[in-house]
Amino acid sequence: MSGAALGIEIVVVFFLALFLLHRYADFRKQQRMVLFGTLLAWYLCFLIVFILPLDISTTIYKQCKIDHEEHASVSLVTALISNQTVCYKPWSYIPDGIMPVFWRVVYWTSQCLTWLLLPFMQSYARSGGFSITGKIKTALIENAIYYGTYLLIFGSLLIYVAVHPQWYELQTIGITAANTWGLFLLVLLLGYGLVEIPRSYWNASRQGHLLIKTYFKAAKLMTEKADAEENLEDVMEEVRKVQESIKYNHPLRKYIDTILRKCPVEYQEKMGRNMDDYEDFDDKQNTYPSEKNLVKLHKQVIYAVQRHNRTHVQWQILLQQAMHLEDVAKNETSSAHQFVHSFPSTEPTSWLSPYLYTPTVEWYWECLLRQWFYRLLAVLLSLFSVGVVWSECTFFSTRPVLSLFAVFIQLAERDYNYLYIEMACFITIFFLCTCVYSTVFRIRVFNYYYLASHHQTDAYSLQFSGMLFCRLTPPLCLNFLGLIHMDSAISHQLKEQTAYTSIMGSMRVLSFIANGFYIYYPMLILLLCIATYFSLGTRCLNLLGFQQFVGDNEMTSDLIDEGKELIRREKRKRQRTEDGENRRREWKERYGNTREDTARNRNRNEAAEMTETNYSDTVPIPNTSPNRQVKYSRTGRGTERDSIELLEDAEPLDFNVLHSPLYLNKYLSMSSSRSRIFDDV
């Protein structure tokens, strides 16, 4: 098993990162460069989280061997004792020399991505240029100040190292600066996630609270959806004006064609019908936009279309969630214990679902078991959060050991229970990463950074998340090593260091940073958790005019009522659509089998129908000559009376129209060829 665990985790983590990227990005429409950069950033960060427990167990084994060698050299008695307590090799032992090279490649690749490549790729993806050269030029201009700041800092560090050659190397200073910046942001995100994640599961167990919050989200999303549609209309109007002014033989026409390909299909067809390609652009003295203006317009089109599609998909998803929660509220009082849906689900299901997830199983899960499961999970996560906060405030104390995670690891280290050590380290790191990364996925900076599921995340947000992951993961893992006293800068013990610490830099820097900032700054997590528990940030944003869900606020109540009405309107619309489909289905089942017989007997019964006519009349056709008239006939047969009643029921909006001459003429034109009455269905 030597090295096999490392290889297996490398493969598993790759598919995990690929699955997560597929959930947020659109592989068919996103640029390959954007997908590759984001996938590489996420993959490297997940690798650090999954491989670090193996590094810890290997380091503990090495420390055990060192301790036994020292004891064996003291006396024969201690040697006998040491032989009785043999250091067992862990099942996931990684041979010497592999981990330092692995961490060096992972760390420096992630740092190059987050500080150099991803910022450039962000500007490249957002650029509205029509060529690779134009996009690169725009990206370099936008990042000139960004990279200029790096050069200034790098030059200052070079001067500092030249003046003080006996101090730390430039590499160590750079790593320390990156870790310090990441730790500053890490504490902010971690303090929010430690409270919000357990609370979100507790609120998920409260069906009424969850339904009210869904109504609130629906009202906010409808406002954003309307704004996105209006913005798209304005941009499409500007595109229409530009494409009408620039004809087919204009030098800038190729740029217009590129912009039109990014527009929705309905707008492309509308603009194509209104265009005269045979009109020469030299015949008129028009003012044409410059290439720079077209680049700007191209960028606006990409953003407007992306935002419109995102809000449309999110509205459909939120609508499904609201209807499902309303169904749960209705089925809670059901005595049949059978879950009944108001509308059939539009999401694809597997072939095993009808057999395993039956209506009875669904009722017990949705109406009874789910809320208790979420409550139990919320309590466990709350206890875990309390343990993290306590350890963050006491991890600097080594005698006595107050950090809970350090106590657990040291107890397992005495018995050489490597599997327990790896599982405890992995669960703890995974929980910390969940608190931090979930905050990254939840935060929203207006409409510039927003991670939306169901393949609706734009290129800028994907790459920005990759940058945050690469900057947060190294200090998060170093902070975890401090919690379990595996970092000598915190524990102040001469113990074997992990390969991760030796490559990515220890916390030994300037004394006021090592003994001050790195120790006391994580204690701010306690204050941030208290502020998050009382929703101080949410209330401040609500006072500033940003609509947030606050239970005792008048604006929140108004938005909840508005969202409830929106959901009712959508349900009525869907109900009318479903009723119309049911009527069409009944019409087909009732008259579909008699179509062939009607067509076969039509010629034979035509003469008989003409002789059996009860009355005849003429109806003038509007907007025609007064002499033009149409004859129609009515028979006393029950089948045709049923047809008239069914047609009248299909259009119940205006009953006065049924008796108008125009409606009768339209009906006769349909009934004159009954064999083709279903051609439009």
XYZ file of C-alpha atoms in Angstrom:
681
model
C 0.000 0.000 0.000
C 3.052 2.251 -0.059
C 2.062 5.274 -2.126
C -1.160 3.635 -3.353
C -3.349 5.780 -1.104
C -1.739 8.909 -2.533
C -2.423 7.831 -6.112
C -6.029 6.878 -5.369
C -6.765 10.198 -3.698
C -5.209 12.131 -6.580
C -7.615 10.446 -9.009
C -10.674 10.730 -6.728
C -10.062 14.423 -6.028
C -9.813 15.152 -9.757
C -13.259 13.716 -10.447
C -14.655 15.536 -7.413
C -13.372 18.870 -8.723
C -14.677 18.022 -12.200
C -18.140 17.208 -10.834
C -18.291 20.441 -8.841
C -17.180 22.488 -11.833
C -19.814 20.813 -14.007
C -22.485 21.899 -11.536
C -21.584 25.580 -11.788
C -20.056 25.968 -15.257
C -21.398 25.219 -18.712
C -18.927 22.976 -20.526
C -20.546 23.610 -23.899
C -20.480 27.415 -23.819
C -17.600 28.354 -21.514
C -14.164 28.998 -22.960
C -11.761 26.073 -22.630
C -9.140 28.307 -21.047
C -11.578 29.414 -18.337
C -12.624 25.842 -17.581
C -9.028 24.612 -17.443
C -7.856 27.419 -15.161
C -10.769 27.037 -12.737
C -10.541 23.244 -12.694
C -6.798 23.371 -11.986
C -7.247 25.869 -9.140
C -10.042 23.882 -7.493
C -8.204 20.600 -8.019
C -4.994 21.798 -6.369
C -6.868 23.184 -3.359
C -8.835 19.975 -2.863
C -5.602 17.994 -3.171
C -4.105 19.899 -0.250
C -7.144 19.120 1.903
C -7.221 15.396 1.070
C -3.460 14.671 1.111
C -2.551 16.574 4.292
C -3.891 13.804 6.661
C -1.557 11.322 4.957
C 1.336 13.702 5.505
C 0.415 13.990 9.208
C 0.281 10.211 9.768
C 3.609 9.750 7.970
C 5.186 12.487 10.109
C 3.926 10.859 13.319
C 5.489 7.565 12.229
C 8.817 9.276 11.556
C 8.688 10.995 14.945
C 8.044 7.640 16.598
C 11.127 6.145 14.961
C 13.245 9.104 16.057
C 12.024 8.803 19.652
C 12.770 5.089 19.764
C 16.264 5.580 18.392
C 16.978 8.193 21.058
C 15.627 5.965 23.835
C 17.559 2.954 22.580
C 20.836 4.857 22.792
C 20.314 5.766 26.472
C 20.344 2.395 28.195
C 19.593 -1.237 27.658
C 16.477 -1.071 29.819
C 14.914 1.634 27.733
C 15.911 -0.302 24.647
C 13.957 -3.305 25.906
C 11.002 -1.072 26.637
C 11.223 0.472 23.210
C 11.237 -2.971 21.622
C 7.987 -3.755 23.386
C 6.308 -0.687 21.850
C 7.158 -1.066 18.197
C 6.402 1.806 15.821
C 3.880 0.417 13.374
C 4.058 1.703 9.824
C 0.786 3.356 8.721
C -1.202 1.719 5.958
C -0.924 4.914 3.879
C 2.793 5.456 4.455
C 4.366 7.639 1.755
C 8.077 6.985 1.046
C 10.665 9.645 1.742
C 11.230 12.254 -0.920
C 7.772 12.104 -2.504
C 5.834 14.532 -0.307
C 8.327 17.471 -0.468
C 8.305 17.368 -4.269
C 4.530 16.974 -4.346
C 3.871 19.922 -2.024
C 6.376 22.115 -3.859
C 4.647 21.521 -7.208
C 1.144 21.999 -5.755
C 1.950 25.133 -3.789
C 3.868 27.083 -6.410
C 1.431 26.133 -9.159
C -1.486 27.408 -7.069
C 0.373 30.617 -6.213
C 1.184 31.315 -9.864
C -2.474 30.761 -10.687
C -3.898 33.026 -8.002
C -1.437 35.931 -8.330
C -0.529 35.917 -12.034
C -2.515 33.738 -14.428
C -6.089 33.882 -13.113
C -6.239 37.719 -12.885
C -5.031 37.886 -16.479
C -7.512 35.215 -17.576
C -10.332 37.094 -15.840
C -9.724 40.199 -17.904
C -9.239 38.100 -21.028
C -12.582 36.323 -20.574
C -14.472 39.569 -19.826
C -12.954 41.400 -22.761
C -15.201 42.188 -25.686
C -12.384 41.996 -28.207
C -12.947 40.210 -31.498
C -9.472 38.652 -31.754
C -7.001 36.963 -29.452
C -4.580 39.853 -29.830
C -7.235 42.384 -28.881
C -8.263 40.400 -25.802
C -4.662 40.026 -24.652
C -4.071 43.743 -25.100
C -7.164 44.588 -23.059
C -6.171 42.147 -20.323
C -2.665 43.611 -20.062
C -4.006 47.154 -19.823
C -6.530 46.245 -17.118
C -3.886 44.415 -15.058
C -1.146 47.009 -15.461
C -1.757 48.524 -12.015
C -2.272 45.065 -10.538
C 1.065 43.736 -11.781
C 2.779 47.063 -11.132
C 1.975 46.708 -7.438
C 3.522 43.236 -7.445
C 6.688 44.544 -9.074
C 6.935 47.322 -6.499
C 6.588 44.882 -3.607
C 9.013 42.437 -5.208
C 11.586 45.178 -5.732
C 11.274 46.293 -2.133
C 11.827 42.732 -0.948
C 14.917 42.420 -3.144
C 16.378 45.564 -1.599
C 15.522 44.316 1.893
C 17.235 40.963 1.302
C 20.294 42.669 -0.200
C 20.673 44.939 2.850
C 20.014 42.129 5.364
C 21.498 38.979 3.819
C 21.610 37.215 7.184
C 17.822 37.398 7.500
C 15.283 35.143 5.888
C 15.346 34.253 2.253
C 13.161 36.010 -0.273
C 11.131 32.823 -0.808
C 10.244 32.578 2.886
C 9.229 36.238 3.033
C 6.990 35.852 -0.012
C 5.317 32.746 1.390
C 4.783 34.439 4.734
C 3.239 37.516 3.108
C 0.813 35.340 1.114
C -0.132 33.306 4.187
C -0.663 36.443 6.277
C -3.018 37.930 3.693
C -4.871 34.604 3.408
C -5.195 34.280 7.187
C -6.707 37.757 7.388
C -9.462 36.787 4.945
C -9.755 33.264 6.355
C -10.819 34.419 9.813
C -13.576 36.605 8.342
C -15.062 33.825 6.238
C -14.605 31.143 8.889
C -16.324 33.207 11.581
C -19.388 33.531 9.344
C -19.501 29.895 8.261
C -19.139 28.405 11.748
C -22.508 29.920 12.705
C -24.360 30.078 9.413
C -23.937 26.436 8.371
C -25.485 24.901 11.533
C -28.200 27.564 11.503
C -29.027 26.887 7.854
C -29.675 23.206 8.596
C -31.756 24.098 11.645
C -33.856 26.496 9.574
C -34.191 23.837 6.867
C -35.993 21.646 9.412
C -38.628 24.386 9.878
C -40.906 24.050 6.871
C -42.851 27.243 7.583
C -39.709 29.350 7.938
C -38.232 27.838 4.798
C -41.397 28.546 2.788
C -41.526 32.170 3.948
C -37.882 32.675 3.021
C -38.565 31.153 -0.392
C -41.346 33.701 -0.937
C -38.882 36.434 -0.015
C -36.333 35.106 -2.492
C -38.994 34.909 -5.188
C -39.850 38.598 -4.819
C -36.186 39.603 -4.973
C -35.451 37.327 -7.900
C -38.444 38.596 -9.865
C -37.122 42.140 -9.500
C -33.725 41.024 -10.718
C -35.315 39.039 -13.552
C -37.325 42.045 -14.734
C -34.224 44.220 -14.555
C -32.253 41.664 -16.571
C -34.954 41.491 -19.243
C -35.100 45.280 -19.475
C -31.333 45.481 -19.729
C -31.335 42.854 -22.476
C -33.994 44.764 -24.403
C -31.942 47.962 -24.237
C -28.785 46.219 -25.398
C -30.622 44.442 -28.224
C -32.090 47.751 -29.351
C -28.607 49.210 -29.539
C -27.413 46.170 -31.473
C -30.317 46.565 -33.899
C -29.419 50.176 -34.583
C -25.789 49.313 -35.172
C -26.490 46.372 -37.462
C -28.914 48.449 -39.547
C -26.301 51.142 -40.057
C -23.457 48.742 -40.936
C -24.332 46.766 -44.077
C -22.948 43.563 -45.512
C -19.972 45.074 -47.377
C -18.740 47.311 -44.575
C -15.287 46.460 -43.111
C -16.792 46.297 -39.621
C -19.577 43.921 -40.681
C -17.652 40.852 -39.475
C -17.691 42.285 -35.956
C -21.449 42.806 -36.169
C -21.885 39.177 -37.209
C -19.859 38.081 -34.189
C -22.065 40.163 -31.900
C -25.252 38.801 -33.490
C -24.126 35.231 -32.851
C -24.023 36.020 -29.133
C -27.619 37.326 -29.136
C -30.637 35.103 -28.366
C -32.153 33.273 -31.323
C -35.419 35.237 -31.337
C -33.529 38.520 -31.595
C -31.317 37.151 -34.355
C -34.361 36.207 -36.425
C -36.025 39.561 -35.823
C -32.917 41.499 -36.840
C -32.360 39.268 -39.858
C -35.851 39.995 -41.232
C -35.375 43.753 -40.931
C -32.008 43.807 -42.706
C -31.443 44.729 -46.341
C -28.150 43.147 -47.322
C -28.218 44.628 -50.805
C -28.005 48.201 -49.623
C -24.538 49.682 -50.157
C -23.053 51.418 -47.124
C -21.352 54.016 -49.370
C -24.640 55.316 -50.731
C -25.535 57.063 -47.455
C -23.559 59.480 -45.370
C -24.047 57.696 -42.063
C -21.959 57.924 -38.934
C -20.584 54.480 -38.119
C -19.439 53.316 -34.692
C -15.751 52.748 -34.142
C -14.176 49.390 -33.422
C -13.705 50.441 -29.804
C -17.443 51.060 -29.448
C -18.193 47.675 -30.986
C -15.860 46.012 -28.485
C -17.752 47.708 -25.677
C -21.090 46.661 -27.192
C -19.855 43.088 -27.550
C -18.971 43.020 -23.855
C -22.411 44.389 -22.938
C -24.146 41.728 -25.043
C -22.227 38.891 -23.385
C -23.028 40.190 -19.920
C -26.711 40.912 -20.658
C -27.372 37.508 -22.231
C -25.592 35.678 -19.415
C -27.525 37.554 -16.756
C -30.854 37.043 -18.514
C -30.330 33.288 -18.877
C -29.163 32.978 -15.280
C -32.182 34.739 -13.773
C -34.561 32.752 -15.989
C -33.113 29.398 -14.888
C -32.987 30.445 -11.245
C -36.603 31.547 -11.367
C -37.702 28.152 -12.648
C -35.685 26.403 -9.931
C -37.043 28.646 -7.185
C -40.570 28.142 -8.480
C -40.150 24.377 -8.211
C -38.829 24.720 -4.659
C -41.731 26.915 -3.571
C -44.328 24.553 -5.038
C -42.632 21.587 -3.404
C -42.632 23.281 0.007
C -46.311 24.129 -0.407
C -46.994 20.484 -1.255
C -45.142 19.414 1.891
C -47.267 21.780 3.977
C -50.447 20.300 2.471
C -49.363 16.678 2.865
C -48.377 17.041 6.526
C -52.046 16.746 7.523
C -52.731 13.827 5.188
C -54.017 10.681 6.918
C -53.277 8.454 3.910
C -49.503 8.907 4.308
C -49.184 9.210 0.543
C -47.301 12.208 -0.840
C -49.336 13.965 -3.539
C -47.781 16.514 -5.875
C -49.740 19.450 -7.231
C -47.863 19.265 -10.527
C -45.678 16.521 -11.988
C -41.963 17.050 -11.516
C -40.018 18.317 -14.538
C -36.680 16.972 -13.297
C -35.481 13.671 -14.798
C -35.596 10.704 -12.444
C -33.831 7.366 -12.551
C -35.609 4.112 -13.333
C -35.214 2.987 -9.718
C -37.069 5.964 -8.246
C -40.619 4.604 -8.774
C -39.635 1.416 -6.925
C -37.514 2.842 -4.081
C -38.809 6.368 -3.586
C -42.505 5.547 -3.520
C -45.182 8.078 -2.459
C -45.283 6.461 0.985
C -41.511 6.684 1.450
C -41.586 10.227 0.166
C -44.269 11.211 2.684
C -42.370 9.793 5.659
C -39.155 11.481 4.538
C -40.550 14.892 3.617
C -43.171 15.227 6.351
C -41.633 13.380 9.276
C -38.003 12.215 9.114
C -36.347 15.041 7.238
C -36.901 17.728 9.832
C -35.560 15.538 12.644
C -32.535 14.546 10.577
C -31.721 18.190 9.866
C -32.129 19.108 13.527
C -29.772 16.346 14.629
C -27.259 17.392 11.971
C -27.530 21.036 13.060
C -26.812 20.067 16.694
C -23.739 18.040 15.695
C -22.415 20.853 13.516
C -23.015 23.333 16.330
C -20.938 21.224 18.721
C -18.214 21.028 16.095
C -18.294 24.807 15.655
C -17.992 25.333 19.409
C -14.963 23.034 19.428
C -13.336 24.986 16.603
C -13.921 28.340 18.312
C -12.531 27.013 21.611
C -9.458 25.577 19.892
C -8.833 28.784 17.930
C -8.798 30.752 21.171
C -6.546 28.299 23.086
C -4.297 26.598 20.496
C -1.233 28.600 21.632
C -1.295 26.875 25.043
C 0.869 23.740 24.960
C 1.171 23.137 28.721
C -1.538 22.281 29.503
C -2.926 21.340 26.090
C -6.264 23.132 25.756
C -6.974 22.691 22.061
C -9.521 19.880 21.699
C -8.168 18.713 18.357
C -4.619 18.556 19.726
C -5.845 16.432 22.628
C -7.607 13.962 20.318
C -4.616 13.615 17.980
C -2.140 13.143 20.825
C -4.308 10.439 22.426
C -4.450 8.552 19.137
C -0.723 9.077 18.636
C 0.075 7.115 21.820
C -1.650 4.008 20.455
C -0.427 4.558 16.871
C -3.981 4.432 15.584
C -3.149 5.942 12.211
C -6.563 5.322 10.692
C -8.222 7.291 13.484
C -5.640 10.070 13.111
C -6.254 10.369 9.376
C -10.042 10.275 9.707
C -10.045 12.836 12.543
C -7.735 15.152 10.580
C -9.749 14.762 7.395
C -13.115 15.402 9.075
C -11.769 18.471 10.856
C -10.146 19.934 7.732
C -13.218 19.114 5.686
C -15.454 20.922 8.171
C -13.177 23.985 8.182
C -13.074 24.004 4.381
C -16.854 23.638 4.222
C -17.302 26.666 6.469
C -14.886 28.735 4.383
C -15.766 27.520 0.881
C -19.521 27.635 1.466
C -19.133 31.292 2.355
C -17.255 31.797 -0.914
C -20.152 30.159 -2.772
C -22.785 32.204 -0.912
C -21.359 35.704 -0.990
C -22.398 37.949 -3.812
C -20.680 41.151 -4.839
C -23.528 42.885 -6.703
C -23.591 41.197 -10.139
C -19.832 41.014 -10.673
C -19.157 37.940 -8.537
C -21.914 35.388 -8.156
C -21.613 31.584 -8.195
C -24.900 30.187 -9.517
C -25.590 26.467 -9.789
C -27.158 24.616 -12.738
C -24.357 25.764 -15.125
C -25.205 29.466 -14.782
C -21.911 30.898 -13.427
C -20.035 33.277 -15.700
C -16.320 33.114 -16.462
C -15.355 36.004 -14.184
C -16.982 34.455 -11.108
C -15.498 31.019 -11.790
C -11.967 32.358 -11.972
C -12.485 34.654 -8.998
C -13.537 31.654 -6.907
C -10.413 29.807 -8.052
C -8.295 32.753 -6.896
C -9.964 32.778 -3.485
C -9.524 29.025 -3.059
C -5.807 29.189 -3.856
C -5.300 32.071 -1.408
C -7.352 30.578 1.442
C -6.344 26.915 1.403
C -2.627 27.170 2.418
C -3.237 29.388 5.486
C -6.258 27.256 6.425
C -4.126 24.093 6.503
C -1.351 25.889 8.392
C -3.943 27.056 10.896
C -5.137 23.470 11.308
C -1.571 22.290 11.931
C -1.379 24.925 14.656
C -4.616 23.633 16.209
C -3.172 20.095 16.559
C 0.286 21.427 17.615
C 2.057 20.059 14.534
C 3.667 23.435 13.778
C 6.775 24.157 15.841
C 6.183 27.907 15.546
C 3.067 27.442 17.698
C 3.979 24.490 19.907
C 7.627 25.587 20.388
C 8.642 21.932 20.483
C 11.512 20.257 18.658
C 9.465 17.711 16.801
C 9.493 16.327 13.290
C 7.848 18.798 10.924
C 5.420 17.778 8.202
C 6.541 18.047 4.622
C 3.760 20.582 4.119
C 5.197 22.933 6.758
C 8.757 22.590 5.481
C 7.763 23.520 1.920
C 4.985 26.090 2.379
C 6.707 28.024 5.099
C 6.448 28.044 8.828
C 4.940 30.837 10.888
C 8.379 31.906 12.071
C 8.770 35.391 10.668
C 9.225 38.676 12.437
C 8.702 38.275 16.165
C 5.748 40.639 16.450
C 3.972 38.714 13.681
C 4.838 35.204 14.869
C 4.099 35.861 18.536
C 1.363 38.432 18.040
C -0.668 38.416 14.824
C -0.691 34.655 14.199
C -1.719 33.908 17.789
C -4.179 36.635 18.743
C -5.791 37.421 15.398
C -7.621 34.027 15.132
C -9.318 34.885 18.436
C -11.436 37.373 16.494
C -13.422 34.359 15.286
C -15.316 34.510 18.578
C -16.435 38.104 17.941
C -17.363 37.314 14.343
C -19.414 34.316 15.446
C -21.323 36.470 17.927
C -21.983 39.109 15.252
C -23.172 36.426 12.816
C -25.424 34.815 15.432
C -27.262 38.109 15.987
C -27.263 38.855 12.216
C -25.553 42.207 12.652
C -24.196 42.202 9.117
C -27.593 41.388 7.631
C -29.279 44.142 9.616
C -26.636 46.678 8.585
C -27.087 45.809 4.916
C -30.849 46.085 5.328
C -30.473 49.581 6.820
C -28.273 50.595 3.880
C -31.031 49.660 1.427
C -29.944 46.151 0.430
C -32.960 43.890 0.806
C -32.126 41.148 3.313
C -34.298 38.573 5.038
C -35.023 39.991 8.499
C -38.031 38.477 10.251
C -39.199 41.561 12.155
C -38.904 44.049 9.307
C -41.760 45.716 7.420
C -39.947 45.586 4.095
C -39.394 41.861 4.563
C -43.119 41.328 5.200
C -44.033 43.231 2.049
C -41.612 41.179 -0.030
C -42.966 37.953 1.462
C -46.526 38.909 0.468
C -45.336 39.882 -2.994
C -43.480 36.602 -3.418
C -46.515 34.618 -2.289
C -48.656 36.343 -4.897
C -46.050 35.685 -7.583
C -46.017 31.978 -6.758
C -49.838 31.870 -6.852
C -49.821 33.554 -10.242
C -47.329 31.069 -11.620
C -49.358 28.171 -10.225
C -52.524 29.463 -11.898
C -50.656 29.846 -15.156
C -49.300 26.322 -14.931
C -52.755 25.007 -13.990
C -54.321 26.636 -17.070
C -51.605 25.132 -19.250
C -52.166 21.689 -17.758
C -55.947 21.977 -18.181
C -55.497 22.923 -21.814
C -53.277 19.897 -22.397
C -55.827 17.659 -20.716
C -58.610 18.990 -22.965
C -56.510 18.386 -26.050
C -55.749 14.884 -24.847
C -59.446 14.184 -24.260
C -60.295 15.566 -27.711
C -57.789 13.226 -29.306
C -59.041 10.228 -27.356
C -62.661 11.046 -28.164
C -62.460 12.009 -31.830
C -59.106 10.744 -32.983
C -60.427 7.252 -33.850
C -63.317 8.572 -35.962
C -61.174 10.767 -38.218
C -60.578 8.043 -40.795
C -64.230 6.998 -40.816
C -65.298 10.601 -41.260
C -62.939 11.089 -44.189
C -64.063 7.814 -45.787
C -67.791 8.603 -45.543
C -67.468 12.296 -46.327
C -68.184 12.004 -50.065
C -71.049 9.590 -49.494
C -72.825 11.751 -46.897
C -72.217 15.109 -48.580
C -75.354 14.974 -50.695
C -77.476 13.774 -47.791
C -76.216 16.593 -45.558
C -77.109 19.173 -48.198
C -80.690 17.890 -48.411
C -81.078 17.666 -44.601
C -80.060 21.256 -43.967
C -82.462 22.876 -41.508
C -81.666 26.432 -42.494
C -79.119 28.391 -44.406
C -77.969 31.940 -44.265
C -75.253 34.176 -45.479
C -72.703 35.984 -43.354
C -70.744 38.920 -44.745
C -66.967 38.750 -44.250
C -65.461 41.865 -42.692
C -63.012 43.960 -44.706
C -64.245 42.492 -48.024
C -66.601 43.550 -50.710
C -70.255 43.651 -49.700
C -71.224 41.160 -52.411
C -68.922 38.444 -51.061
C -70.835 36.097 -48.782
C -70.248 32.710 -47.184
C -72.829 29.970 -46.832
C -72.829 27.648 -43.891
C -75.055 24.804 -42.790
C -75.897 23.163 -39.462
C -77.116 19.635 -38.947
C -78.985 18.171 -36.030
C -76.411 15.420 -35.389
C -75.217 15.007 -31.792
C -71.593 14.544 -32.696
C -71.282 17.983 -34.250
C -73.130 19.590 -31.321
C -70.569 18.016 -28.993
C -67.824 19.418 -31.176
C -69.280 22.920 -30.910
C -69.559 22.628 -27.124
C -65.971 21.418 -26.818
C -64.724 24.264 -28.987
C -66.618 26.762 -26.874
C -65.137 25.272 -23.703
C -61.637 25.538 -25.105
C -61.915 29.321 -25.373
C -63.851 30.538 -22.318
C -62.365 34.011 -22.171
C -64.936 35.931 -24.189
C -68.359 34.412 -24.753
C -69.589 37.320 -26.848
C -67.165 36.388 -29.576
C -68.820 33.001 -30.021
C -71.894 34.586 -31.640
C -70.087 37.053 -33.838
C -70.055 36.502 -37.602
C -66.231 36.427 -37.641
C -66.149 33.582 -35.112
C -68.801 31.606 -37.040
C -66.883 32.053 -40.254
C -63.690 30.845 -38.529
C -65.503 27.834 -37.117
C -66.964 26.886 -40.497
C -63.569 27.138 -42.110
C -62.339 24.608 -39.540
C -65.316 22.269 -39.776
C -65.259 22.245 -43.566
C -62.238 19.939 -43.462
C -62.651 17.873 -40.342
C -60.075 15.346 -41.484
C -57.291 17.916 -40.880
C -58.565 19.357 -37.609
C -55.616 17.927 -35.641
C -52.873 19.111 -37.975
C -51.962 21.984 -35.656
C -51.969 19.892 -32.458
